[in-house]
CSV table of C-alpha atoms in Angstrom, one decimal:
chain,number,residue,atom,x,y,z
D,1,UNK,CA,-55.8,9.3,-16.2
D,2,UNK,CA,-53.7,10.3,-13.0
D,3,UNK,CA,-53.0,14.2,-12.5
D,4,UNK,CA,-50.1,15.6,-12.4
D,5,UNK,CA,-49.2,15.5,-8.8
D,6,UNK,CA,-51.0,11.8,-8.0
D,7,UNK,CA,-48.8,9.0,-7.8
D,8,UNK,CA,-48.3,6.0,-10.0
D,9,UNK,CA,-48.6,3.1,-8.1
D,10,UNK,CA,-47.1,0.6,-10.6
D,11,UNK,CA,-45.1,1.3,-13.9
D,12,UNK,CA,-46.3,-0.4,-16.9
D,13,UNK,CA,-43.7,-3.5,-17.7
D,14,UNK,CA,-43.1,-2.5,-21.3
D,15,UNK,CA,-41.1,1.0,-20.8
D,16,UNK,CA,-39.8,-0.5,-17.6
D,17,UNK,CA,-38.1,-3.2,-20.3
D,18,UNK,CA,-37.0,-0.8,-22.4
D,19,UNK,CA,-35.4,1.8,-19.2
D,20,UNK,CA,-33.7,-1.2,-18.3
D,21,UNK,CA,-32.0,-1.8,-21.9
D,22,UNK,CA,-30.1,0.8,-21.9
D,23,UNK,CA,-28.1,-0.5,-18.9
D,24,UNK,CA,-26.9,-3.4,-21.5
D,25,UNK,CA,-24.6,-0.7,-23.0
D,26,UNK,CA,-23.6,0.6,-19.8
D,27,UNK,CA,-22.6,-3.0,-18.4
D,28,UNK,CA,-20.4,-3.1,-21.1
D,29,UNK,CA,-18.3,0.1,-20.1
D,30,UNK,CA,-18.6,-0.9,-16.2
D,31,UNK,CA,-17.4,-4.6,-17.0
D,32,UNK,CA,-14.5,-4.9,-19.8
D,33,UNK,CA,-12.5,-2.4,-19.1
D,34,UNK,CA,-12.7,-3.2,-15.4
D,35,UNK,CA,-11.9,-6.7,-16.1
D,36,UNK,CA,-9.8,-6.5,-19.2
D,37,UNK,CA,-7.7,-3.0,-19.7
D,38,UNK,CA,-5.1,-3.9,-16.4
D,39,UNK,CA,-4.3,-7.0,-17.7
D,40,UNK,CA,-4.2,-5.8,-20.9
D,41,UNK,CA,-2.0,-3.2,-20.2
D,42,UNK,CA,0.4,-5.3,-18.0
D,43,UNK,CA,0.4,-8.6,-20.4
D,44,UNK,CA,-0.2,-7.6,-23.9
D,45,UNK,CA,1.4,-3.7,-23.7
D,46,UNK,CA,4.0,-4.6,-21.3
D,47,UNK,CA,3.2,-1.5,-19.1
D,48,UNK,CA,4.4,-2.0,-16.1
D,49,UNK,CA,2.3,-2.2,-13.3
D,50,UNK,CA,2.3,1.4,-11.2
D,51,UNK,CA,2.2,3.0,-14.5
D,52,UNK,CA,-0.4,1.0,-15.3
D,53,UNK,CA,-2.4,1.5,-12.5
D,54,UNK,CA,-2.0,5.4,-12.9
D,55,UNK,CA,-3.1,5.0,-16.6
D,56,UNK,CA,-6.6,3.8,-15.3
D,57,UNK,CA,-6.5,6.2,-12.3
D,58,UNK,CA,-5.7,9.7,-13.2
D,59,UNK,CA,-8.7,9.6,-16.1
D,60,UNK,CA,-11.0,8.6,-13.1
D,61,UNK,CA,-9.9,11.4,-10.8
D,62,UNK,CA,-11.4,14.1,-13.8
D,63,UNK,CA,-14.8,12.5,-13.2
D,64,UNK,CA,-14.4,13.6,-9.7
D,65,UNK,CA,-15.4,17.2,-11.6
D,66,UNK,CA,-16.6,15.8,-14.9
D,67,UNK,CA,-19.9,14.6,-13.1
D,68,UNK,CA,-21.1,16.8,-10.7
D,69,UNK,CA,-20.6,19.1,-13.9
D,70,UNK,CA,-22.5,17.0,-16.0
D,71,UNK,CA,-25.2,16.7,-13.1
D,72,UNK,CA,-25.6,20.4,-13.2
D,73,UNK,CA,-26.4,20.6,-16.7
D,74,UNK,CA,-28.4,17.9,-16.5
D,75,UNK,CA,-30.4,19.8,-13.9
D,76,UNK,CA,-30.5,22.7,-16.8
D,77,UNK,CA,-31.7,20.9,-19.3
D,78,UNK,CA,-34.1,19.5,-17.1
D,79,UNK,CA,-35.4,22.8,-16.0
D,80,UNK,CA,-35.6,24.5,-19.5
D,81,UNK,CA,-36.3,21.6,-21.7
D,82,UNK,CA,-38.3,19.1,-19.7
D,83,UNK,CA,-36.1,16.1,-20.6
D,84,UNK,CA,-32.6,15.5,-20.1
D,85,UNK,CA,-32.8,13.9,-23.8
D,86,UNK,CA,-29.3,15.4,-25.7
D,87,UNK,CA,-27.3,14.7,-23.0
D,88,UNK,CA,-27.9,11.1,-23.4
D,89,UNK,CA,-28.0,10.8,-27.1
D,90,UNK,CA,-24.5,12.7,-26.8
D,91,UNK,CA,-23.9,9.8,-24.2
D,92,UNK,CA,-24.2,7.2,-27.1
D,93,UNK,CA,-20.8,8.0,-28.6
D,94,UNK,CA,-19.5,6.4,-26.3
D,95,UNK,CA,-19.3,3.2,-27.8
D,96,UNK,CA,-17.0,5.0,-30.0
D,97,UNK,CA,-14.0,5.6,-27.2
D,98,UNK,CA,-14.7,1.9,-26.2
D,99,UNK,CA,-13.3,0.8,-29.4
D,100,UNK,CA,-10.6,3.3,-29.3
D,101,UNK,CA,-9.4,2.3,-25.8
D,102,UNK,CA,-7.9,-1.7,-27.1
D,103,UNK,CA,-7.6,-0.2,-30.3
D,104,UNK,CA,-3.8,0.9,-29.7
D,105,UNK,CA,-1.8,1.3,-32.9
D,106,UNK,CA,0.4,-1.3,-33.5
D,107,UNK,CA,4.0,0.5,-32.9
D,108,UNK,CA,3.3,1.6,-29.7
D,109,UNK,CA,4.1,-0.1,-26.3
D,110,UNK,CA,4.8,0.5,-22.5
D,111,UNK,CA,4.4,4.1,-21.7
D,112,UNK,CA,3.1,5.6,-25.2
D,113,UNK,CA,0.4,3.0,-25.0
D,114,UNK,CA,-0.4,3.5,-21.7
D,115,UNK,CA,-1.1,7.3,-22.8
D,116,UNK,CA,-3.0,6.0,-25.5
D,117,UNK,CA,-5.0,4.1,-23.4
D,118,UNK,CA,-5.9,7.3,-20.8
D,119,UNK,CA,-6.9,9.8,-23.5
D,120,UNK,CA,-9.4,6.8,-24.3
D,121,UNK,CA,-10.6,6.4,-20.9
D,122,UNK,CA,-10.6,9.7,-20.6
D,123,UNK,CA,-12.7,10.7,-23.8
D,124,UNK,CA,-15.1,7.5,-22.3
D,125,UNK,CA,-15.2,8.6,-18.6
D,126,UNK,CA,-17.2,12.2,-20.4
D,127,UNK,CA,-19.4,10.4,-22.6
D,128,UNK,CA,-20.4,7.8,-19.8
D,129,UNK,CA,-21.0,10.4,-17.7
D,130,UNK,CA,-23.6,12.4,-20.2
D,131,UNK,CA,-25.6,8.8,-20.4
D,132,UNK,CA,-25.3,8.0,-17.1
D,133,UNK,CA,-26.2,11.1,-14.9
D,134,UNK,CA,-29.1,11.7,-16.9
D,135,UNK,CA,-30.1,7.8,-16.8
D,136,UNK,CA,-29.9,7.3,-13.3
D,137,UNK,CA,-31.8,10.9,-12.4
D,138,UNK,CA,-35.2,9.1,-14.6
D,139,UNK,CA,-36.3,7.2,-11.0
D,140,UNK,CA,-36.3,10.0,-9.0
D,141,UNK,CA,-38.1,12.7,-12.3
D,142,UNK,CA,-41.3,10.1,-11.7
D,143,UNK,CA,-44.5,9.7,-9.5
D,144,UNK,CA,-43.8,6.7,-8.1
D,145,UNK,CA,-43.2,6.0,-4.0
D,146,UNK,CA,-40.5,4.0,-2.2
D,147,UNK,CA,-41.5,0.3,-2.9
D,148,UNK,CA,-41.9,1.4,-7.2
D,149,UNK,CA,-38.1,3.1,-6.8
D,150,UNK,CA,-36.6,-0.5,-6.3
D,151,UNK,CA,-38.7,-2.1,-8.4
D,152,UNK,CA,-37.8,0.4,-11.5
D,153,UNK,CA,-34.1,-0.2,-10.2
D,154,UNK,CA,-34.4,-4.0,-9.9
D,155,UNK,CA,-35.3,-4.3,-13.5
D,156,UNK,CA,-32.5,-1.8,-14.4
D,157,UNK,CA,-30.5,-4.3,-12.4
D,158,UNK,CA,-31.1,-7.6,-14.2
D,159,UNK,CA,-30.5,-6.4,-17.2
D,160,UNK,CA,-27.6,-4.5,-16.5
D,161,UNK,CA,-26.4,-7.9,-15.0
D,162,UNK,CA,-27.3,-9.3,-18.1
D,163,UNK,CA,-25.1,-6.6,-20.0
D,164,UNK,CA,-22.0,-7.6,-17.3
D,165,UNK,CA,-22.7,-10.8,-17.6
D,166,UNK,CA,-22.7,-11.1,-21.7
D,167,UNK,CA,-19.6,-8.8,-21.9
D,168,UNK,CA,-17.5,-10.5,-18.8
D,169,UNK,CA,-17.7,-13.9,-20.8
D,170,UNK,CA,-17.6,-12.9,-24.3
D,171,UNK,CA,-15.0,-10.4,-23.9
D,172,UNK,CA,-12.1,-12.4,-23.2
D,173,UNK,CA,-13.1,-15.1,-25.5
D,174,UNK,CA,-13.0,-12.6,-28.6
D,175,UNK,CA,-10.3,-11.2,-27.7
D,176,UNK,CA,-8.2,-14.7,-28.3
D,177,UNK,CA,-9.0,-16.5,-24.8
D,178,UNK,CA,-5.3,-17.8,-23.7
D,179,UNK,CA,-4.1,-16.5,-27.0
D,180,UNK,CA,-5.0,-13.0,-26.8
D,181,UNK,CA,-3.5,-10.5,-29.2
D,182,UNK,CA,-3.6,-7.0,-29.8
D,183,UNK,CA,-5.6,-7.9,-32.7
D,184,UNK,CA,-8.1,-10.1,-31.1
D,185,UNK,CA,-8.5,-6.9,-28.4
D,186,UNK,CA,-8.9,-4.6,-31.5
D,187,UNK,CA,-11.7,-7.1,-32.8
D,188,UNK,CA,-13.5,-7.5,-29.1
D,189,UNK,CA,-14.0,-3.7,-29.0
D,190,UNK,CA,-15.2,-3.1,-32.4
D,191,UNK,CA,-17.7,-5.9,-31.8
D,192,UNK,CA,-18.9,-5.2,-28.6
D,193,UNK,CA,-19.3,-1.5,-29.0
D,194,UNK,CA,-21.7,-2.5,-31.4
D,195,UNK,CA,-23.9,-3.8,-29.1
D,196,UNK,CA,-23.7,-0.8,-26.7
D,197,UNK,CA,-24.8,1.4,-29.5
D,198,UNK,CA,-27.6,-0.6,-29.8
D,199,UNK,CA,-28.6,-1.5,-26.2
D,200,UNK,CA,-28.3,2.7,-25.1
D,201,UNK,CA,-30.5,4.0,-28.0
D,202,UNK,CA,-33.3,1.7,-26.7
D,203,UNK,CA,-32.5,2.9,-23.3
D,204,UNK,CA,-33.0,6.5,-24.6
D,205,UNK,CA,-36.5,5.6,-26.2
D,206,UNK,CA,-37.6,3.8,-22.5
D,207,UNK,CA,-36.6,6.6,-21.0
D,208,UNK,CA,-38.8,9.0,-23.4
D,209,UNK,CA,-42.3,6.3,-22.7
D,210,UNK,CA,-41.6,6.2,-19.1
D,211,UNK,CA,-41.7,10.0,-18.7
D,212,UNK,CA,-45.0,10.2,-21.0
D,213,UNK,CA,-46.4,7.9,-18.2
D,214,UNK,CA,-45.4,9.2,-15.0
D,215,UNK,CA,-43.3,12.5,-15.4
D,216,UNK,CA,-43.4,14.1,-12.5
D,217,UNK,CA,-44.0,18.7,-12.4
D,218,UNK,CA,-40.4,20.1,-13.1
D,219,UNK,CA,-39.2,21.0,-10.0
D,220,UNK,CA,-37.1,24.3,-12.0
D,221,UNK,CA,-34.0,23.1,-9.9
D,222,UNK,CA,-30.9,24.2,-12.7
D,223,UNK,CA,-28.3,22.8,-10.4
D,224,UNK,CA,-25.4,24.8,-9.8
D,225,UNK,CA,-22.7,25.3,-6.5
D,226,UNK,CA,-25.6,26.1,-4.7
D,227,UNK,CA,-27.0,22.6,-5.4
D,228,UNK,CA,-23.9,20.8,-5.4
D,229,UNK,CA,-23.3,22.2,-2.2
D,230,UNK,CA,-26.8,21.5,-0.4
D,231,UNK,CA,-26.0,18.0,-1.6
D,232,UNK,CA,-22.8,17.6,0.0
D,233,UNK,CA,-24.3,19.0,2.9
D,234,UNK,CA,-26.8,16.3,2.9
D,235,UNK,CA,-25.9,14.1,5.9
D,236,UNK,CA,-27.9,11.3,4.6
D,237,UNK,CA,-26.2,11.4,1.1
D,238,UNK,CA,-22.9,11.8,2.8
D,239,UNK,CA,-22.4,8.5,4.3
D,240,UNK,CA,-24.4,6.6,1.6
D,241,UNK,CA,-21.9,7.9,-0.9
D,242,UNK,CA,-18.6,7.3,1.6
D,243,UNK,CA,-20.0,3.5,1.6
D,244,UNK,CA,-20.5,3.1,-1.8
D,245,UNK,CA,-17.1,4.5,-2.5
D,246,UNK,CA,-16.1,1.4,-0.8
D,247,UNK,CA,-18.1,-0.8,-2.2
D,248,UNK,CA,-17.4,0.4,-5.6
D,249,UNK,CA,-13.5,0.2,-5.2
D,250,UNK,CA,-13.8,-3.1,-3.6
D,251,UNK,CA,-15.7,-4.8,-6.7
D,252,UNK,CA,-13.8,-3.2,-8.9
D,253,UNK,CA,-10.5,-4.7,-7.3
D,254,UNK,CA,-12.0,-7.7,-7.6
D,255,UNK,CA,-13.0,-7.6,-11.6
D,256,UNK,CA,-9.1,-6.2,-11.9
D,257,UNK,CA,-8.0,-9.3,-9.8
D,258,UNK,CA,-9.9,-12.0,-11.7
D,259,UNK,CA,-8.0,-12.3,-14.6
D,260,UNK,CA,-4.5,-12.7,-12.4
D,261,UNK,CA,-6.0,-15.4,-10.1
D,262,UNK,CA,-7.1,-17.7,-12.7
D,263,UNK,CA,-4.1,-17.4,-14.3
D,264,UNK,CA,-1.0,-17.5,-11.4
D,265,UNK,CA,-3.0,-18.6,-8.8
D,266,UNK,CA,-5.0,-21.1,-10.3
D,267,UNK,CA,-2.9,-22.0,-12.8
D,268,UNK,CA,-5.8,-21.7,-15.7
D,269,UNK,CA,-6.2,-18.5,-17.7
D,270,UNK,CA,-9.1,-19.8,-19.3
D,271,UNK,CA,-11.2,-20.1,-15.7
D,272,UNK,CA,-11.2,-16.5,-15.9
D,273,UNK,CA,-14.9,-17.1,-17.7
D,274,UNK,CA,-16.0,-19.2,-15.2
D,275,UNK,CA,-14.8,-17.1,-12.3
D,276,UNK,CA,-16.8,-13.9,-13.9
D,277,UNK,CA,-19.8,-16.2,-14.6
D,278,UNK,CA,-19.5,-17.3,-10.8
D,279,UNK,CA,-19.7,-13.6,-9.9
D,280,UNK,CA,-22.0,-11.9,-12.1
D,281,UNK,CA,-25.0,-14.9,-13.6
D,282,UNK,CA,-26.3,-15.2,-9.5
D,283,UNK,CA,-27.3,-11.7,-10.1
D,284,UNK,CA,-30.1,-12.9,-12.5
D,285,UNK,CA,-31.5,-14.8,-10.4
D,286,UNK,CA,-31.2,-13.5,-6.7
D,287,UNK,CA,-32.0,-10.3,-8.0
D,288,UNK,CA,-36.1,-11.0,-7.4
D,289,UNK,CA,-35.1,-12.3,-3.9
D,290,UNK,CA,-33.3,-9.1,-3.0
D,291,UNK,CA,-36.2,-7.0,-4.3
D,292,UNK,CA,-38.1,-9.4,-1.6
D,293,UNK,CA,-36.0,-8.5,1.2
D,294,UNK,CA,-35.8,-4.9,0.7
D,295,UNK,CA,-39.8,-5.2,1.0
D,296,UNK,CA,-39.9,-7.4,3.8
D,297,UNK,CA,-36.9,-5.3,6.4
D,298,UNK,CA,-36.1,-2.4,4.7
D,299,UNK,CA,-33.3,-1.0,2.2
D,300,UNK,CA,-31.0,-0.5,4.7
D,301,UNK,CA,-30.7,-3.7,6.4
D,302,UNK,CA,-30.4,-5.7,2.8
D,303,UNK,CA,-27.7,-3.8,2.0
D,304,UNK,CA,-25.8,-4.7,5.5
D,305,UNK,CA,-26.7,-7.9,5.1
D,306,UNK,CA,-24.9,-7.8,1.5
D,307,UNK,CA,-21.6,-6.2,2.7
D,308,UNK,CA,-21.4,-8.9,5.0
D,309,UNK,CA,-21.3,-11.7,2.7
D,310,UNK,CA,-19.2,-10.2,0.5
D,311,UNK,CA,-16.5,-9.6,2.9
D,312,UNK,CA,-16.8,-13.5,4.1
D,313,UNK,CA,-16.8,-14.5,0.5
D,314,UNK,CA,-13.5,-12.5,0.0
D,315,UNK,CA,-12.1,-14.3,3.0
D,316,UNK,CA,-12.0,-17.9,2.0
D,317,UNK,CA,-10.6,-16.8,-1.4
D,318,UNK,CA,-7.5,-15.4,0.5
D,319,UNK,CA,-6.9,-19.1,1.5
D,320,UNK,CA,-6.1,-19.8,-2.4
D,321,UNK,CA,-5.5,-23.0,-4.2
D,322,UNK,CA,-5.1,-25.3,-1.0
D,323,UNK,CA,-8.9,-24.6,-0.8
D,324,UNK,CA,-9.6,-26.2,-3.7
D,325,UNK,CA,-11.4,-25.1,-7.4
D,326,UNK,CA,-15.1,-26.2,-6.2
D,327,UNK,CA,-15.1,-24.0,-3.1
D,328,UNK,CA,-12.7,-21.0,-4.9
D,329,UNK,CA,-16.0,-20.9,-7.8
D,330,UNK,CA,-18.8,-21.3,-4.7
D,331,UNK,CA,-16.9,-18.3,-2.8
D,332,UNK,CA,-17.2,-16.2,-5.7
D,333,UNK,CA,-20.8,-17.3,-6.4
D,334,UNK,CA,-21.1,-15.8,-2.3
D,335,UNK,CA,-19.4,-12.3,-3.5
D,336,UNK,CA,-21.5,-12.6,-7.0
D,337,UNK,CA,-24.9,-13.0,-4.8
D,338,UNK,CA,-23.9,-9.8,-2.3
D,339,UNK,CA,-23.0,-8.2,-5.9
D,340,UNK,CA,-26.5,-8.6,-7.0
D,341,UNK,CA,-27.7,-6.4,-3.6
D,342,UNK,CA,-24.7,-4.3,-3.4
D,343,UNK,CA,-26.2,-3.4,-6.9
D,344,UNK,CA,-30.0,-3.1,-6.2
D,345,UNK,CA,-30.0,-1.5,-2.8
D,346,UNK,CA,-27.9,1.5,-2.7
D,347,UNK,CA,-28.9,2.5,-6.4
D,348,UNK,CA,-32.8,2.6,-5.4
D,349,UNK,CA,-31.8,4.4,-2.1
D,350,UNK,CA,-30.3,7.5,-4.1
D,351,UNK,CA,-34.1,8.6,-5.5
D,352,UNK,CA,-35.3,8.0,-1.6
D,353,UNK,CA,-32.2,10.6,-0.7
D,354,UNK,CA,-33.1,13.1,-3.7
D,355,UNK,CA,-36.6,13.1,-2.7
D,356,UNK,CA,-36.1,14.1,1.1
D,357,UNK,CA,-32.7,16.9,0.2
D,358,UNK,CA,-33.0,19.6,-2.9
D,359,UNK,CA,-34.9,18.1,-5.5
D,360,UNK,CA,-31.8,18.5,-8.2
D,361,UNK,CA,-31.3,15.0,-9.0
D,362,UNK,CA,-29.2,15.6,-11.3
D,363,UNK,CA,-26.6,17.5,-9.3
D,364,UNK,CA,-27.0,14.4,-6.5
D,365,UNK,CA,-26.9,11.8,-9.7
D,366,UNK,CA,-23.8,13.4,-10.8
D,367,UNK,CA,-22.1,13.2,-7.4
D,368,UNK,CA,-23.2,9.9,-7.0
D,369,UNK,CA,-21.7,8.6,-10.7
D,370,UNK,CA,-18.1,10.6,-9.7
D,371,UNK,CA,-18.4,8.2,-6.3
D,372,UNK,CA,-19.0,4.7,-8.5
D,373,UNK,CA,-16.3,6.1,-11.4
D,374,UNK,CA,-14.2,7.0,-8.3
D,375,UNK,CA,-14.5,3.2,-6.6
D,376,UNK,CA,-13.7,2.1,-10.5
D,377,UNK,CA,-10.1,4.3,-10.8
D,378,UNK,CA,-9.6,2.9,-7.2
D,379,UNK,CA,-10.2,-0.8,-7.3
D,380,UNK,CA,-7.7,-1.6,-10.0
D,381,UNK,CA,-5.2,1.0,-9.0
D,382,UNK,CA,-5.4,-0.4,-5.2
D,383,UNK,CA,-4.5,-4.2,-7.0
D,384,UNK,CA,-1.9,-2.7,-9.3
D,385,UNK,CA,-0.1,-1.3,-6.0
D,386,UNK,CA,-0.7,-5.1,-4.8
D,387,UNK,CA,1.4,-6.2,-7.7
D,388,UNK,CA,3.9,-3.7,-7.5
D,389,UNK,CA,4.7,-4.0,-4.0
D,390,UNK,CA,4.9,-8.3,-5.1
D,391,UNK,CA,7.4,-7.5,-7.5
D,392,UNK,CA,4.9,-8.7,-10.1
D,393,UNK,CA,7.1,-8.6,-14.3
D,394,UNK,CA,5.0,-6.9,-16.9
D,395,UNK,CA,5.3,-9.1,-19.9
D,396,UNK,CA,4.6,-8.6,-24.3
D,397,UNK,CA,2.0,-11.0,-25.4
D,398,UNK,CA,3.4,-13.9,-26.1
D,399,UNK,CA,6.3,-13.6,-23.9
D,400,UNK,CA,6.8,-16.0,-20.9
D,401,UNK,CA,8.0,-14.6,-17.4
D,402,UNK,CA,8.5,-16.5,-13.7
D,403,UNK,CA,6.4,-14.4,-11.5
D,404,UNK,CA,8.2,-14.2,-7.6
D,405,UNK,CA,6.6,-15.8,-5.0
D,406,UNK,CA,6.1,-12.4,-3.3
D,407,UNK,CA,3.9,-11.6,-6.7
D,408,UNK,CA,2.0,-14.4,-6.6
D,409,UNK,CA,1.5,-13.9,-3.1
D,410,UNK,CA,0.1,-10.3,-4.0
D,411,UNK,CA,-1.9,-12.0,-5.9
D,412,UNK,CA,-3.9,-14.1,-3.8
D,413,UNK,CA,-3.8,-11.6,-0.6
D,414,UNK,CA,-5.0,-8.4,-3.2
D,415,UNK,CA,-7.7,-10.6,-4.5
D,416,UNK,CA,-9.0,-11.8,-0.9
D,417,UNK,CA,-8.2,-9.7,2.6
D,418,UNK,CA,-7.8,-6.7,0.9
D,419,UNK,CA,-11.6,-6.9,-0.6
D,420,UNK,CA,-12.6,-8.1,3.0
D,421,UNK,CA,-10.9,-4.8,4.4
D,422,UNK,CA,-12.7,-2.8,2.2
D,423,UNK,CA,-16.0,-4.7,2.8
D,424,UNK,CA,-15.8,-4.3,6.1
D,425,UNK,CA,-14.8,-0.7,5.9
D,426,UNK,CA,-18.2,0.0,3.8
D,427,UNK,CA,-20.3,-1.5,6.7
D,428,UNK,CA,-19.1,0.7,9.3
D,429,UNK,CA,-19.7,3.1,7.1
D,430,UNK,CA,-23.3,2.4,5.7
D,431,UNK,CA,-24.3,1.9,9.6
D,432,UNK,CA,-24.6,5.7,9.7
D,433,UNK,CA,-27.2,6.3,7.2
D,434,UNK,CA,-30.3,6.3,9.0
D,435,UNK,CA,-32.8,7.8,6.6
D,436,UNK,CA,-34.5,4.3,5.3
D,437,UNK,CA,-36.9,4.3,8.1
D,438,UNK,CA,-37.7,7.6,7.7
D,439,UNK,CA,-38.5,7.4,3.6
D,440,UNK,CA,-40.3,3.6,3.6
D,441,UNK,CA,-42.9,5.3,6.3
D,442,UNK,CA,-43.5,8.4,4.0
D,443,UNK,CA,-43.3,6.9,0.3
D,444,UNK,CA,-45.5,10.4,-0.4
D,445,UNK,CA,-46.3,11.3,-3.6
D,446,UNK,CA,-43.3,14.0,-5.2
D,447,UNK,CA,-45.7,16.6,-5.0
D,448,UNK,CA,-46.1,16.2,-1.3
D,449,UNK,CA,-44.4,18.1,0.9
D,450,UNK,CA,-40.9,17.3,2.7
């Protein structure tokens, strides 16, 4: 048996599986309401569009403070207990505020249920947080190096693909498909936050059998302003953060946008299924290849290379229809492929980060999680300002409207150059970071010294 400061080369595939499960859950919370909750608003509510776009922002801007909070007492628990166990089992009510969020009682409409809707997000965005954090500080608590950081992360990522993947396609379908009623969305959350319950208990239970196999000393880190503060000051973490803000905000745009392009620009509501299958099922299987890459040149230069297909993907769905439906799908198939590393990469570069700054890896988790919930408030708020500045007309369920041709203009330029922009706008950015080289030498043990 390995002592307490050696390093585990390789984690044992069963507890890896079971980590990873818990992401299921979580790809629920990350998809359908990214996906779903603008259009539901905006078609089925008949919220119009700034408002709703502020209904889904101002929830996220709390988690700006929610998770670095939650990161500290993560770091607390850490310290005192050994585990960061009850925070995530206090995590797994969230499934709870998932149902509540399409749950909206049956009187209520345009601004009352856009309230409704962000005391739900908002009661979700806490309880997301307490899983999360805590989850995504397990790769950076163990004895593994470098190479056994993406590894853990790749598996997190194909099921978590799995998860988005499961809940992009079935979502929409329960809900009613082209029909979709307030009902059907009532019956879609109940169903899937079944799942999630299920899915993040596991998780919990990996979590517990990965520590008994590779727990690393506690470091006795509790977090704090002093922590939050030495993170912020963390050049490194700095500009992987300011990219991921963009990448986060960018893919979320695009989840928001899906649902409107297959309906006004395509014509097809129903191709919204395929479009989200075109993005997210690559994932499963380029996932391994990325894993590959990051081995062969680095983290760092994966990621790049990532960002940069993305933002050409993004580009040839600007053209629109005149394109045609077979190139639309493969262009989205591009963004789904970058997806998969945009995923992977920076997500196993966080633990590299933690183990070279403070050690609290909660308190860096927890600004890390605000960035991604952040990029998630931003992305469909940035497409609802598309649609309002279009002149885009909120309508009931049920209820026909003739969109302008400045809206469905919105549409298609929202859903293509501005993801491009953003893309772009992540690459400068990731540029900066420069500690891959740096880490991929080292991969030391934790208990060596920094």
């Amino acid at each position: 048996m390995s002592g307490p400061d050696q390093q585990v080369a390789a984690l044992p595939r069963a507890p890896l599986l079971g980590f990873a499960a818990g992401s299921l859950g979580m790809g629920v919370w990350v998809t359908v309401p990214g996906l779903l909750l603008l259009y539901f608003l905006t078609d089925v509510l008949a919220v119009t569009p700034w408002l709703a776009g502020l209904a889904l922002l101002l929830p996220k801007v709390a988690d700006v403070l929610l998770h670095p909070w939650i990161g500290h007492r993560c770091d607390v628990e850490q310290a005192r207990r050994g585990d960061r166990r009850r925070l995530l089992l206090l995590g797994c009510a969230l499934p709870v505020a998932f149902a509540a969020l399409f749950a909206v009682p049956g009187g209520l409409s345009g601004a009352p249920a856009a309230a409704w809707v962000a005391l739900a997000f908002v009661a979700g965005n806490l309880l997301f947080a307490a899983y999360q954090v805590p989850y995504l500080a397990t790769p950076a608590d163990l004895r593994i190096g470098y190479h056994e950081r993406t590894r853990l992360m790749a598996f997190r990522m194909v099921v978590l693909t799995l998860g988005i993947l499961v809940s992009g396609l079935l979502a929409p379908l329960l809900a009613g498909g082209d029909t979709a009623t307030r009902a059907g969305y009532q019956r879609m959350g109940m169903l899937l936050a079944v799942g999630m319950l299920a899915a993040m208990l596991v998780g919990v239970a990996g979590i517990a059998r990965l520590r008994r196999t590779a727990a690393a000393p506690t470091a006795g880190h509790t977090g704090g302003w002093r922590a939050l503060g030495a993170a912020l000051r963390d050049r490194q973490f700095r500009w992987l953060v300011a990219a991921y803000l963009a990448m986060s905000t960018t893919t979320h745009l695009v989840l928001a946008g899906v649902p409107y392009y297959a309906e006004y620009e395509l014509g097809r509501p129903g191709l919204t299924t395929v479009l989200v299958a075109a993005f997210v099922a690559p994932a499963l299987l380029v996932t391994p290849g990325w894993l590959a890459v990051a081995r062969r040149v680095g983290k760092q230069r994966a990621l790049l290379v990532a960002q940069g297909a993305f933002a050409v993907g993004s580009l040839v769905l600007a053209v629109g229809r005149p394109a045609g439906l077979a190139v639309l799908v493969a262009a989205v198939a591009v963004l789904g492929v970058a997806f998969a590393g945009m995923q992977l990469l920076p997500f196993a570069m966080v633990p590299d980060v933690i183990r070279a700054g403070t050690g609290a890896a909660g308190t860096y988790t927890g600004v890390w999680t605000a960035t991604e919930a952040t990029g998630a408030a931003l992305g469909p708020w940035a497409y609802a300002l598309c649609l309002a500045a279009g002149g885009f007309v909120a309508s009931a369920a049920g209820q026909s409207v003739v969109q302008p041709d400045s809206a469905l203009a919105a549409i298609r330029w929202g859903f293509g150059l501005l993801p491009a922009a953003a893309m772009l706008l992540a690459v400068l950015l990731q540029r900066r970071y420069t500690l891959d080289g740096a880490a991929r030498a080292a991969d030391r043990p934790v208990g060596a010294a920094h």
